[in-house]
XYZ file of C-alpha atoms in Angstrom:
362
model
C -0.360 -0.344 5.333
C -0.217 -3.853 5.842
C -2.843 -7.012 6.122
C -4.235 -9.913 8.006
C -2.619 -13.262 7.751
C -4.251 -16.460 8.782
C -1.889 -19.659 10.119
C -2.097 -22.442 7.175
C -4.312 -24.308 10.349
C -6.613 -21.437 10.730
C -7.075 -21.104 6.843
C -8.116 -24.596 6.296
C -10.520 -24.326 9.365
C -11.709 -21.453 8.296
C -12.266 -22.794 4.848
C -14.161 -25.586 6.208
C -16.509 -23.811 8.317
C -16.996 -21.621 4.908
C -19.113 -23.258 2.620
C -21.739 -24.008 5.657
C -21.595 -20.791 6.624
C -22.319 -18.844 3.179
C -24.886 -21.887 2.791
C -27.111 -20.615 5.826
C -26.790 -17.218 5.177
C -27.612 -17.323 1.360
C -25.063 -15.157 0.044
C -23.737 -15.054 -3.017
C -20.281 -13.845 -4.888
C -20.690 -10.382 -6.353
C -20.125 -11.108 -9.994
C -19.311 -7.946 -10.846
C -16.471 -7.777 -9.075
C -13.948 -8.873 -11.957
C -15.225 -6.662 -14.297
C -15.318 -4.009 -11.615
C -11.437 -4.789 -11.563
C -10.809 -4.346 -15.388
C -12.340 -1.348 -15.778
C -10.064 0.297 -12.983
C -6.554 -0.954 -14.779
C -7.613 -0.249 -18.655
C -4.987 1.567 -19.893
C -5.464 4.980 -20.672
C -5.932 6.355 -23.619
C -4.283 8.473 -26.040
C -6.016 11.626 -25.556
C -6.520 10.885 -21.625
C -9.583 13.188 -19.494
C -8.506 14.194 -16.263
C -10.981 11.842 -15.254
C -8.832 9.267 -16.386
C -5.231 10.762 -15.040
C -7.165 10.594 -11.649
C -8.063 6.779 -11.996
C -4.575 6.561 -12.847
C -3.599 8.074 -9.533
C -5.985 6.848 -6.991
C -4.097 3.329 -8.379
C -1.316 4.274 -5.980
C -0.749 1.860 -2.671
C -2.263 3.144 0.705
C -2.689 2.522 4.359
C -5.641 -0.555 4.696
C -6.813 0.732 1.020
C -8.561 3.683 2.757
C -8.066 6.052 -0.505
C -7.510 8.711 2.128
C -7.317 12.026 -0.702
C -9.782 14.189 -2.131
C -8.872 15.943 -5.403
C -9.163 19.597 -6.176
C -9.603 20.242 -9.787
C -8.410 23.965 -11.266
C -8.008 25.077 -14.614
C -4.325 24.370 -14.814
C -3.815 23.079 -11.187
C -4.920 19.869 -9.020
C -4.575 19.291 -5.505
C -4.437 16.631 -3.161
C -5.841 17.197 0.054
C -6.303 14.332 3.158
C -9.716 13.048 3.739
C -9.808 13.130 7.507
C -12.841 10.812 7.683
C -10.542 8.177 6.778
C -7.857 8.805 9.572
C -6.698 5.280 10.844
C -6.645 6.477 14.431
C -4.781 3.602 15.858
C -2.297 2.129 13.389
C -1.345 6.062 11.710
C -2.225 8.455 15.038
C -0.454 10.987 13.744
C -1.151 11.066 9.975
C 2.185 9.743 8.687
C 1.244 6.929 6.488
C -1.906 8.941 5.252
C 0.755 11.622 4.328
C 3.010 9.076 2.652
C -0.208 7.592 0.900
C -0.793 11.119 -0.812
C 2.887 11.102 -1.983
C 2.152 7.672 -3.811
C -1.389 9.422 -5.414
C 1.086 12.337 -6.368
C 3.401 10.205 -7.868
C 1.235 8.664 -10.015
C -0.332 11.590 -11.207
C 2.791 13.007 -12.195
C 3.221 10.663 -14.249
C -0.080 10.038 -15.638
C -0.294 13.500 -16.484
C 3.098 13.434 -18.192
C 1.815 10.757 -20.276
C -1.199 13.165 -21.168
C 0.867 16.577 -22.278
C 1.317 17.829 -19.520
C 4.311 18.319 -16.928
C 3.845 19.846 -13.427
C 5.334 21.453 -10.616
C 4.910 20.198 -7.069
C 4.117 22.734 -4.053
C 4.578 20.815 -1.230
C 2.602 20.781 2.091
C 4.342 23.580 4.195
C 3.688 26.558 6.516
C 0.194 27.922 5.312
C -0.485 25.037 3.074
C -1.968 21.536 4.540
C -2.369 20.123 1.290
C -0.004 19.415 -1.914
C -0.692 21.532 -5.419
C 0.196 20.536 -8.660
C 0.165 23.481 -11.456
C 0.676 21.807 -14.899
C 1.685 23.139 -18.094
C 1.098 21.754 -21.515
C 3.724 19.280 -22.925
C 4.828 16.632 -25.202
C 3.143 13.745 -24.151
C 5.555 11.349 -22.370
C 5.426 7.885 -21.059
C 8.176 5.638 -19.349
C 8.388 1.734 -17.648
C 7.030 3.089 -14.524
C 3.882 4.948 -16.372
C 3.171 1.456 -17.714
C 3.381 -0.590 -14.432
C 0.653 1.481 -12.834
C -2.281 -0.375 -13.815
C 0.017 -3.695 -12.948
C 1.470 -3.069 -9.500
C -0.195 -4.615 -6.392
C 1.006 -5.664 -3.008
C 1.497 -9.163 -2.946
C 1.183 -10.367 0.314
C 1.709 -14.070 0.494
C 4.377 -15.593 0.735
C 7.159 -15.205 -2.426
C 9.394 -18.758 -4.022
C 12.585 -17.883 -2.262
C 13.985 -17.228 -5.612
C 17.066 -14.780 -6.176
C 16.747 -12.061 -8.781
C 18.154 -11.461 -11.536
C 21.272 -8.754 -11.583
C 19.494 -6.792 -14.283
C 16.446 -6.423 -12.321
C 18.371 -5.648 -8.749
C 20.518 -2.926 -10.991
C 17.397 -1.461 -11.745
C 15.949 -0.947 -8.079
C 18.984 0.081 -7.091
C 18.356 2.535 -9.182
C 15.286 4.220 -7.900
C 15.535 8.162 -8.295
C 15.184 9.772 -4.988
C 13.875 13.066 -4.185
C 15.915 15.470 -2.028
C 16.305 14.338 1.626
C 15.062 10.384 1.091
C 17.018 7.586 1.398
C 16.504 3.684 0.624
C 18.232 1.088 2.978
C 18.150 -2.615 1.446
C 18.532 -4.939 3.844
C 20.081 -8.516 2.155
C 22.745 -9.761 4.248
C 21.998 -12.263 6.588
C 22.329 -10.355 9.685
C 20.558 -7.356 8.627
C 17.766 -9.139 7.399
C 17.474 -11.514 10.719
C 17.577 -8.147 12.936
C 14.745 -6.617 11.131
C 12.681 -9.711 11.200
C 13.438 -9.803 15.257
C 11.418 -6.041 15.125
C 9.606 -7.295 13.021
C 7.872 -9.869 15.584
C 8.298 -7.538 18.323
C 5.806 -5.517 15.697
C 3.605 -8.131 15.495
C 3.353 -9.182 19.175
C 2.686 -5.080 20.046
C -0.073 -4.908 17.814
C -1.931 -7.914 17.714
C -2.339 -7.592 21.129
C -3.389 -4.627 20.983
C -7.219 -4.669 21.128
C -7.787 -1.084 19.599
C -5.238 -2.448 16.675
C -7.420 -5.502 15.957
C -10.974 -3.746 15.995
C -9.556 -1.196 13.316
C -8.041 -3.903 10.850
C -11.307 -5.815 11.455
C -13.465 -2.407 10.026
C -11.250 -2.395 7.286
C -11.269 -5.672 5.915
C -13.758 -6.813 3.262
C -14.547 -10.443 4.110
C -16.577 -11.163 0.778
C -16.745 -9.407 -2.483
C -20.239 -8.148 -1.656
C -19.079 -6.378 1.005
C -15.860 -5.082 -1.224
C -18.363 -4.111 -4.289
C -20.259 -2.126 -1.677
C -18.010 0.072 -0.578
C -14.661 -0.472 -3.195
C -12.517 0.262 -0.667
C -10.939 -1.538 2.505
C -8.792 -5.164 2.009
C -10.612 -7.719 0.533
C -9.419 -11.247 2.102
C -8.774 -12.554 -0.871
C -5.996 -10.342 -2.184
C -4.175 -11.467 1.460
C -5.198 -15.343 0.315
C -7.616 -15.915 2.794
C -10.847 -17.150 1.613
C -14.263 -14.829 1.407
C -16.730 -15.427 4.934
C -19.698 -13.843 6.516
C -18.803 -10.921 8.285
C -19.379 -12.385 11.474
C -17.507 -15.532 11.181
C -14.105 -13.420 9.520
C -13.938 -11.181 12.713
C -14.426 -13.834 15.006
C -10.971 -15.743 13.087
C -8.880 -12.158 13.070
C -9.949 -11.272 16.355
C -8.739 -14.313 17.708
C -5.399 -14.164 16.019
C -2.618 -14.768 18.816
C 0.363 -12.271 18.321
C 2.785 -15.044 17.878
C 1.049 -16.427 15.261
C 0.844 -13.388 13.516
C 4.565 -13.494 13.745
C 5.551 -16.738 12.669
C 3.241 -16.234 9.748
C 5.259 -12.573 8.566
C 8.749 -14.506 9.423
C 8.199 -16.719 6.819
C 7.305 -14.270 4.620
C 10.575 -12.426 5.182
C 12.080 -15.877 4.939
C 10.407 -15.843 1.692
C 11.577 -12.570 0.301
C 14.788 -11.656 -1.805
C 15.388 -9.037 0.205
C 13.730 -6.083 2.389
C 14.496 -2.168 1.883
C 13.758 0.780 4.119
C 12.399 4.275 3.021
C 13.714 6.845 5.336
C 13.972 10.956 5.665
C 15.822 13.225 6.419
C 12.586 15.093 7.961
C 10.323 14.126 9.559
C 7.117 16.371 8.383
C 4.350 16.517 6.007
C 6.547 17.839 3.297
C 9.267 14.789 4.039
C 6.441 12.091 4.132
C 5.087 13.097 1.024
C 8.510 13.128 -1.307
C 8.864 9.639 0.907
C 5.305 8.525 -0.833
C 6.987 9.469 -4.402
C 10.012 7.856 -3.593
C 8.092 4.466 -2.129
C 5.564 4.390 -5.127
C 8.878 4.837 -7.621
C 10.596 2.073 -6.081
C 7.229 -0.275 -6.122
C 6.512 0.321 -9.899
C 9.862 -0.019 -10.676
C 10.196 -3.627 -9.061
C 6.429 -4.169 -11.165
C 8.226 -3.281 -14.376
C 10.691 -6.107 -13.473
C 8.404 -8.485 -12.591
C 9.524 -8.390 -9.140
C 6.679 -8.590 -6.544
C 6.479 -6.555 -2.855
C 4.554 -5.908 0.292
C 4.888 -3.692 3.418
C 5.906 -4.442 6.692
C 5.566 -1.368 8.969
C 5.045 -2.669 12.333
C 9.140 -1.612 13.512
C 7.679 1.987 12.485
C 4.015 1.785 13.545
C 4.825 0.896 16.980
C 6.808 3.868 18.427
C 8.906 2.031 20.846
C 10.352 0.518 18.133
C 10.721 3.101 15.278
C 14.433 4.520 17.569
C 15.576 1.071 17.921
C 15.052 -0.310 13.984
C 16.795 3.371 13.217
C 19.964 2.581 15.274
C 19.974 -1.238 14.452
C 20.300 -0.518 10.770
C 22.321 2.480 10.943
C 20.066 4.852 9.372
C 21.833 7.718 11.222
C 19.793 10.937 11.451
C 17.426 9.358 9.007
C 13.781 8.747 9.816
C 12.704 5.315 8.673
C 9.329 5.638 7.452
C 8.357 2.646 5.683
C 9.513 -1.323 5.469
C 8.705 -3.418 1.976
C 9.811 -7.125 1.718
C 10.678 -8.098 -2.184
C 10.743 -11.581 -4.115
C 9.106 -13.215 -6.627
C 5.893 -14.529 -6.357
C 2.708 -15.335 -8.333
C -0.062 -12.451 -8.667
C -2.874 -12.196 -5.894
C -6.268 -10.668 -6.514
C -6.945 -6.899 -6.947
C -8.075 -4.543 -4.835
C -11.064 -2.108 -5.805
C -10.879 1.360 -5.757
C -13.685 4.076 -5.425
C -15.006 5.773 -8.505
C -13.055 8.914 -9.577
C -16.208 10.822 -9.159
C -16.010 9.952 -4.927
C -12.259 11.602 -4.559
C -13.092 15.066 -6.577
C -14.154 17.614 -3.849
């Protein structure tokens, strides 16, 4: 659930090389892609389709933007199933983060539905059931801070100002409602943070030397907004700040990214960064990943309703060898951690697309 990140060296390089580049291959920027934007974070309106509740949930942060659900639409129920065809074979082998992304999806719907009139009750993947259902009931439409900061929250990936927050907004993370079995570990002493940043690089140097790692980021990203407008999915360059290249000429740059690199460029990020905080569970199943996606997507719009900006760092969790020692180094206990965000402040990147509504609904 993360992104490429190109050495300041390689990103004026690469920058140079650009405009020649784009020249002989006579492409040109996808105007549409703005509007394409807009239209995806309108708000809703007052008397909201399910049409639009769904927008309002495919909104919800996911592994390399992959959009990995398919929605099931019943006369007083939705579903969420996984879309196996995009299974991230390398980074999420066993499903985990694609299970987590549905929990974000779910928690969004929640409360986009809530906002609509209607309040639901979760059935949760389990024995006999490989997929989560939602059956809703009419209500008195309902809104809150986080129902707001859906159409504003992104993953801001470069680097943040180094700036402390304010005590309001930190009492107001902190305050993230859980769900049963979740925990949240911030990380904002020195020596916690300088521990996780060590796995951090031992992340980094693990998969970015990893071939298999680097040929699946490289199918996910979207170099130029053409390609992004084609298929509205994937991580567009410029929402990581790197500028928009042929195809050709962007995997050639990420596929030559040395693993140190890599991990100089995410330590100053952390360096960056207020703080970091774990997600962890108690379990370690579907079920667990899921309330671990509401939880995660809770604590992200949350820190968007404060104006406080964050970004994943999995790689002490992706890599396995890894995931036991960043559990005992932090003292999670018999917690599983399941995902890493850094948080600062920071000025807003580009948006990522998402497919139409009408692509998810099975």
């Amino acid at each position: 659930m993360k992104g490429i990140t190109m050495g300041r060296r390689d990103f004026l390089k690469l920058s140079l090389v650009t405009a020649g580049a784009v020249a002989l291959s006579g492409c040109k920027v996808a105007s549409d892609y703005p509007s394409r934007v807009q239209q995806l974070r309108e708000p809703m309106t007052a008397n909201a389709t399910w049409q639009e509740i769904l927008r309002y949930a495919t909104l919800a942060p996911n592994g390399h933007n992959t959009q990995p659900w398919k929605f099931v639409l019943g006369g007083k129920s939705v579903e969420i199933h996984p879309d196996a065809t995009r299974h991230l074979a390398v980074v999420d082998a066993n499903d985990r983060e694609q299970w987590i992304s549905l929990g974000c999806a779910l928690e969004n719907l929640l409360l986009a539905a809530r906002a609509a009139g209607f309040v639901g009750e979760v059935s949760y993947p389990g024995e006999g059931q490989d997929f989560i259902r939602v059956n809703f009931e009419s209500s008195t439409p309902s809104t809150n801070a986080l129902f707001d900061a859906i159409p504003h929250r992104q993953s801001v990936r470069s680097e943040y100002n180094g700036q402390a927050l304010a005590q309001e907004a930190l009492t107001q993370i902190y305050a993230t409602a859980l769900e049963p079995g979740v925990e949240l570990h911030f990380i904002v002493d020195e020596a916690g943070l300088e521990k996780t940043l060590e796995l951090v690089n031992e992340g980094n140097k693990s998969q970015y030397g990893d071939q298999a790692f680097l040929d699946e980021l490289i199918s996910w990203i979207r170099f130029t907004e053409k390609e992004a407008m084609s298929t509205q999915d994937g991580l567009f360059s410029r929402c990581a700040g790197s500028p928009t290249v042929p195809r050709w000429l962007g995997s050639m740059f990420v596929g030559g990214t040395k693993p140190q690199a890599q991990a100089d460029a995410d330590a100053k990020k952390v360096r960056s960064s207020a703080g970091m905080v774990a997600v962890a569970s108690q379990g370690d199943d579907k079920a667990a990943w899921v309330k671990t996606g509401q939880v995660f997507e809770r604590l992200s719009l949350t820190m968007t309703s404060v104006g406080v900006s964050s970004a994943l760092l999995n790689q002490p969790i992706e890599v396995a060898d890894l995931r036991s020692q960043f559990q005992s180094a932090l003292a999670f206990g018999n917690a599983a951690p399941q995902l890493l965000l850094r948080f600062g402040m920071a000025d807003e990147m580009p948006w990522s697309l998402r497919r139409p509504v009408e692509a998810v609904i099975q």
